[in-house]
Tab-separated table of C-alpha atoms and ligand atoms in Angstrom:
chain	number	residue	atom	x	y	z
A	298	UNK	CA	100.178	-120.229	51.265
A	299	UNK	CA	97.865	-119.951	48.141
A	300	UNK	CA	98.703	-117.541	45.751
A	301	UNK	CA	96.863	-116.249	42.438
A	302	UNK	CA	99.906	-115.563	39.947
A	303	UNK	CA	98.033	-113.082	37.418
A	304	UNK	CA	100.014	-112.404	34.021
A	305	UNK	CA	99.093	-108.870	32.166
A	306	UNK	CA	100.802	-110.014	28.935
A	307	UNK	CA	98.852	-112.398	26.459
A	308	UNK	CA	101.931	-112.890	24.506
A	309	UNK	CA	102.906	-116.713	23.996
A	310	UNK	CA	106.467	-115.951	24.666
A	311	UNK	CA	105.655	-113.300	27.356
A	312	UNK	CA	108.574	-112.268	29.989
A	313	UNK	CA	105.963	-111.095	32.779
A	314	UNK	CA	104.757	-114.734	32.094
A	315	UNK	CA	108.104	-116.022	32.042
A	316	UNK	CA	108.784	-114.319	35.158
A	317	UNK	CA	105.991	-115.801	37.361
A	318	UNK	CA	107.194	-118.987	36.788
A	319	UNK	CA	110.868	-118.136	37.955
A	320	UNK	CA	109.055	-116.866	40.895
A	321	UNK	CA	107.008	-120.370	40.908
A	322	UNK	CA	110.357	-121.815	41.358
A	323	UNK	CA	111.668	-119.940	44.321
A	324	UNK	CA	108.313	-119.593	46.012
A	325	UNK	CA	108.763	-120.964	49.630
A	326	UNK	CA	107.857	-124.758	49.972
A	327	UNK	CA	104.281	-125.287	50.623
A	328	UNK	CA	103.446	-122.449	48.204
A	329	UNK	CA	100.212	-123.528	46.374
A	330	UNK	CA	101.015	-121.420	43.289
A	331	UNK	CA	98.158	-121.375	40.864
A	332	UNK	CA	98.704	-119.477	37.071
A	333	UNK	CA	95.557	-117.640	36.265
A	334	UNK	CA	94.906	-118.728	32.767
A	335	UNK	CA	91.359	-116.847	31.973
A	336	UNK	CA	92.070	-113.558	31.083
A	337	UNK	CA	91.546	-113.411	27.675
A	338	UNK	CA	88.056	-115.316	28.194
A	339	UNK	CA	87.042	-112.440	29.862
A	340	UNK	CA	83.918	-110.726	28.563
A	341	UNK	CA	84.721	-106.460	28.865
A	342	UNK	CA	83.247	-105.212	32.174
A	343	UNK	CA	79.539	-104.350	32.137
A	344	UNK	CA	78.360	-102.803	35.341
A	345	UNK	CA	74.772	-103.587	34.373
A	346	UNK	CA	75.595	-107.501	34.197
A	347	UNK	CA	77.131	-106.743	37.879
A	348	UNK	CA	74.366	-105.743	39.959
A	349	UNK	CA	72.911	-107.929	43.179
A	350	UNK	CA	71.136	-111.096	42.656
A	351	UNK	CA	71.954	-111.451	39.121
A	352	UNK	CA	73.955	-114.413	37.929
A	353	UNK	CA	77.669	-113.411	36.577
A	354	UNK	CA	79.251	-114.967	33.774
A	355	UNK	CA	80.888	-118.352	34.346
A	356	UNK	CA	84.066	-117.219	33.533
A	357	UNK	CA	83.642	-114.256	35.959
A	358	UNK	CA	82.878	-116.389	38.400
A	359	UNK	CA	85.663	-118.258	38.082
A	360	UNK	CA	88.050	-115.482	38.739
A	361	UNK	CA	86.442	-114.153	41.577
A	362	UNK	CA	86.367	-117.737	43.335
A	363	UNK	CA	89.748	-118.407	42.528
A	364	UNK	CA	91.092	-114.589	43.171
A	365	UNK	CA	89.060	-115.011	46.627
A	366	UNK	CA	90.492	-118.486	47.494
A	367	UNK	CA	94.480	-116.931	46.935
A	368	UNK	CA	95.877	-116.269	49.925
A	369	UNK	CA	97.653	-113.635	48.072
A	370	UNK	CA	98.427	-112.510	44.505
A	371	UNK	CA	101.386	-112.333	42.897
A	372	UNK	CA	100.611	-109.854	39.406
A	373	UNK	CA	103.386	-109.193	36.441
A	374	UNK	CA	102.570	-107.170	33.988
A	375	UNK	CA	103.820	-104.872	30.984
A	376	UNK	CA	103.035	-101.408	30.421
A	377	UNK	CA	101.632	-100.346	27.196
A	378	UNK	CA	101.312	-96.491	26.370
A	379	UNK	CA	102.413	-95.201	29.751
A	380	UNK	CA	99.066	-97.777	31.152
A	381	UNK	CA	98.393	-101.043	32.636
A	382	UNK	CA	96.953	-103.364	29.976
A	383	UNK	CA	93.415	-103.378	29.106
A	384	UNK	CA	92.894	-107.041	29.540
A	385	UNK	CA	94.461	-107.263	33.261
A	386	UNK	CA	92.365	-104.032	34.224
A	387	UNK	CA	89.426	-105.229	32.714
A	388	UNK	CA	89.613	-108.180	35.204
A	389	UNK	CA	90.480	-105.878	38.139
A	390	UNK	CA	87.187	-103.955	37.258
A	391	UNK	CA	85.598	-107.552	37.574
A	392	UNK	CA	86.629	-107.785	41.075
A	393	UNK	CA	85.978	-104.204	42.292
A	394	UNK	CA	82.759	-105.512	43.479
A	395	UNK	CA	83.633	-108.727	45.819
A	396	UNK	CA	83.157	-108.479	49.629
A	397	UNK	CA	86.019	-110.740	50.264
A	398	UNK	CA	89.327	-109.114	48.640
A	399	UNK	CA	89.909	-105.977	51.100
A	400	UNK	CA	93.572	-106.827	52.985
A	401	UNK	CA	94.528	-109.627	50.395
A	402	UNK	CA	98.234	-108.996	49.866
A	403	UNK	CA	99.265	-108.196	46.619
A	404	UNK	CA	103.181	-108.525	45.063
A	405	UNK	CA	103.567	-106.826	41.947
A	406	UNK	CA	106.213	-107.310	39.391
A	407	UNK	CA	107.197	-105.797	36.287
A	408	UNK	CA	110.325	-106.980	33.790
A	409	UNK	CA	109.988	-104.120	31.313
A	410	UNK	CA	113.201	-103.552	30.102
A	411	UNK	CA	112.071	-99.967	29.490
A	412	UNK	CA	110.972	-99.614	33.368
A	413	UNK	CA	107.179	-99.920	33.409
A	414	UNK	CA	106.854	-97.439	36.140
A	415	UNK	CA	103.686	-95.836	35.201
A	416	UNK	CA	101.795	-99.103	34.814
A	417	UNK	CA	103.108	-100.434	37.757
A	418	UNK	CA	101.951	-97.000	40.005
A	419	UNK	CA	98.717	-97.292	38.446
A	420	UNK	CA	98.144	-100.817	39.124
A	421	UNK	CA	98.825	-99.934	42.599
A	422	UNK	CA	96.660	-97.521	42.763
A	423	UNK	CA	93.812	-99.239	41.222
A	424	UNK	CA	94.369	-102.147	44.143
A	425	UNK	CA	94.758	-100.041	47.053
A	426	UNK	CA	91.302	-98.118	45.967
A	427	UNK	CA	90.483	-101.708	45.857
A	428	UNK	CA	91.573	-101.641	49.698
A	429	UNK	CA	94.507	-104.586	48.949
A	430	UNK	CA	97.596	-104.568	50.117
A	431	UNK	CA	100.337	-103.381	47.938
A	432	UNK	CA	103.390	-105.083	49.323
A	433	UNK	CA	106.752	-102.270	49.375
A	434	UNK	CA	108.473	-105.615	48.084
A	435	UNK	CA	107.346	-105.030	44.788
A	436	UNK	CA	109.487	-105.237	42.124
A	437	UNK	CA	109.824	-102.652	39.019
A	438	UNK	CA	112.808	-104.689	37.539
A	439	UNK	CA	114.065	-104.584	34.315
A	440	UNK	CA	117.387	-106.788	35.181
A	441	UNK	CA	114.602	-109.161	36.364
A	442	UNK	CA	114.196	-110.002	32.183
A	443	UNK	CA	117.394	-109.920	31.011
A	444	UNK	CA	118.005	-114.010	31.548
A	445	UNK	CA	114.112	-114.716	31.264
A	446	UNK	CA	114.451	-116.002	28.210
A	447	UNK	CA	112.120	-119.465	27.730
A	448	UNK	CA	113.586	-122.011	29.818
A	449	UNK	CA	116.486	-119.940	31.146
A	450	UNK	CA	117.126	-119.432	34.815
A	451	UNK	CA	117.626	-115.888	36.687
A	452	UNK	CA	120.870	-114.896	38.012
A	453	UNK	CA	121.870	-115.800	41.594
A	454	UNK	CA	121.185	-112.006	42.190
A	455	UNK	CA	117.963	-111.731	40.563
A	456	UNK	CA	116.578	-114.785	42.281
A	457	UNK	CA	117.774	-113.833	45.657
A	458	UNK	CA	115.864	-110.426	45.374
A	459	UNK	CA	112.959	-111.905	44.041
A	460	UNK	CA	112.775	-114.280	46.823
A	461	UNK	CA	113.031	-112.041	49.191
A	462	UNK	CA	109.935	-110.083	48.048
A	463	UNK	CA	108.399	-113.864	47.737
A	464	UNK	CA	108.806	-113.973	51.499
A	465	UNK	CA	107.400	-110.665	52.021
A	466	UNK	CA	104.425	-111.974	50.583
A	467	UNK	CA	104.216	-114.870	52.811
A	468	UNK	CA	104.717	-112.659	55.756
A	469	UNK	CA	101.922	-110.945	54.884
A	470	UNK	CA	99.469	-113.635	54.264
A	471	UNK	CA	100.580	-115.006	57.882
A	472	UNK	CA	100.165	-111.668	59.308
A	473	UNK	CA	96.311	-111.952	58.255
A	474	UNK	CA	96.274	-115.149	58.956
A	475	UNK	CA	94.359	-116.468	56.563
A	476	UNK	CA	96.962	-119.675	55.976
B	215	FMN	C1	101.699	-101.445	22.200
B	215	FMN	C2	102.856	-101.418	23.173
B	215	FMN	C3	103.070	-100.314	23.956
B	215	FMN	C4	104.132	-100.287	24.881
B	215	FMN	N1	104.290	-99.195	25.672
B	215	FMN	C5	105.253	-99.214	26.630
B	215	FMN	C6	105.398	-98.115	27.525
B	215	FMN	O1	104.672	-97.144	27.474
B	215	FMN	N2	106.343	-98.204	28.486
B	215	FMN	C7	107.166	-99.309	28.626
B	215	FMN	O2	107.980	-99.360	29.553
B	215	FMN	N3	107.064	-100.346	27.769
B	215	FMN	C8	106.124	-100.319	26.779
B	215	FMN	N4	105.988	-101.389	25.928
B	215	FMN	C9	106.929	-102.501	26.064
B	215	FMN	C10	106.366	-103.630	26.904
B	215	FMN	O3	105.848	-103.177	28.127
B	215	FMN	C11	107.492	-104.599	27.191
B	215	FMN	O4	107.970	-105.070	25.960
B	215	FMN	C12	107.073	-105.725	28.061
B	215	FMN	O5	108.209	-106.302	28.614
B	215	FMN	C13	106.333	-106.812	27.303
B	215	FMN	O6	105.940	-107.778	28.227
B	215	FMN	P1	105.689	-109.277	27.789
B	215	FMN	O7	106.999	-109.819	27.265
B	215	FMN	O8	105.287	-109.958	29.050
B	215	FMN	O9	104.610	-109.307	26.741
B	215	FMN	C14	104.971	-101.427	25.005
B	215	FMN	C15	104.742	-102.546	24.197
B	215	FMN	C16	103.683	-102.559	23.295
B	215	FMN	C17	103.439	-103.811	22.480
């Protein structure tokens, strides 16, 4: 299984970032787990530099090829002002467009100490009007952050919840069949 792990945070020290790699480490083996690193590089969305036959930017491009090639995504993300974070949505917008994303299975995570629940129902409402799948595994879990500091491990209890919605995600990339 491929998967796109997407952070929402740009924050060095960031705990949806730090997150995504504890899920890294308990992905099951095989998982070819790639960190998107290109949000910030992202120019804002432009519908008029989106329109057929003309050229996207290079860094546009590379998301969609590499958001295309994921068998599924894995997206973490904070919630800032009751709303999913200008940057991540910004990319979403991005990808409205491509032919190839409807069905992709999508696990999203959240370890907002302070919930993140209207970010997180927004995201998935912005990705199912993007016709992806928004796995019922998905996790709004503040105990998720409590051990997330850099380097630290989760809890036994943590990890074994957050693999289990790691399998759900590679359920549903076998149920499309696309690995
Ligand atoms: C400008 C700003 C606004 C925020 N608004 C909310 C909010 O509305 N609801 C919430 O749960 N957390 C809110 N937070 C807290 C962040 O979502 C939380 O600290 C998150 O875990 C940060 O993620 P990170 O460590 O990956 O950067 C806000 C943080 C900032 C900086």
């Amino acid at each position: 299984m491929r998967v796109l792990a997407i952070s929402g945070s740009l924050r060095a020290r960031s705990s949806n970032r730090a997150l995504l790699r504890a899920a890294e480490a308990l992905a099951p083996p095989g998982t070819e787990w790639e960190t998107y690193e290109g949000l910030a590089g992202l120019p804002h969305f432009n519908p008029d530099d989106d329109e057929d036959g003309r050229p996207v930017p290079p860094s546009v491009a590379d998301l969609r090829y590499r958001a295309v090639a994921a068998d599924g995504w894995v997206i973490s993300s904070p919630e800032y002002a009751h709303g999913v974070p200008g940057s991540l949505k910004n990319a979403l917008d991005w990808l409205v467009s491509c032919p190839e994303l409807p069905g992709k299975p999508v696990l999203l995570l959240n370890a907002s100490a302070a919930g993140g629940n209207f970010a997180q129902a927004a995201l998935a409402e912005t990705l199912r009007t993007m016709s992806l799948e928004v796995l019922a595994e998905s996790l709004t879990a503040p105990f998720l952050s409590r051990k997330l500091q850099e380097g630290s491990e989760l809890e036994l209890a943590a990890a074994r919840i957050l693999r289990r919605s790691l399998d759900a995600l590679t359920a549903a990339t076998r149920r499309r069949g696309t690995q």
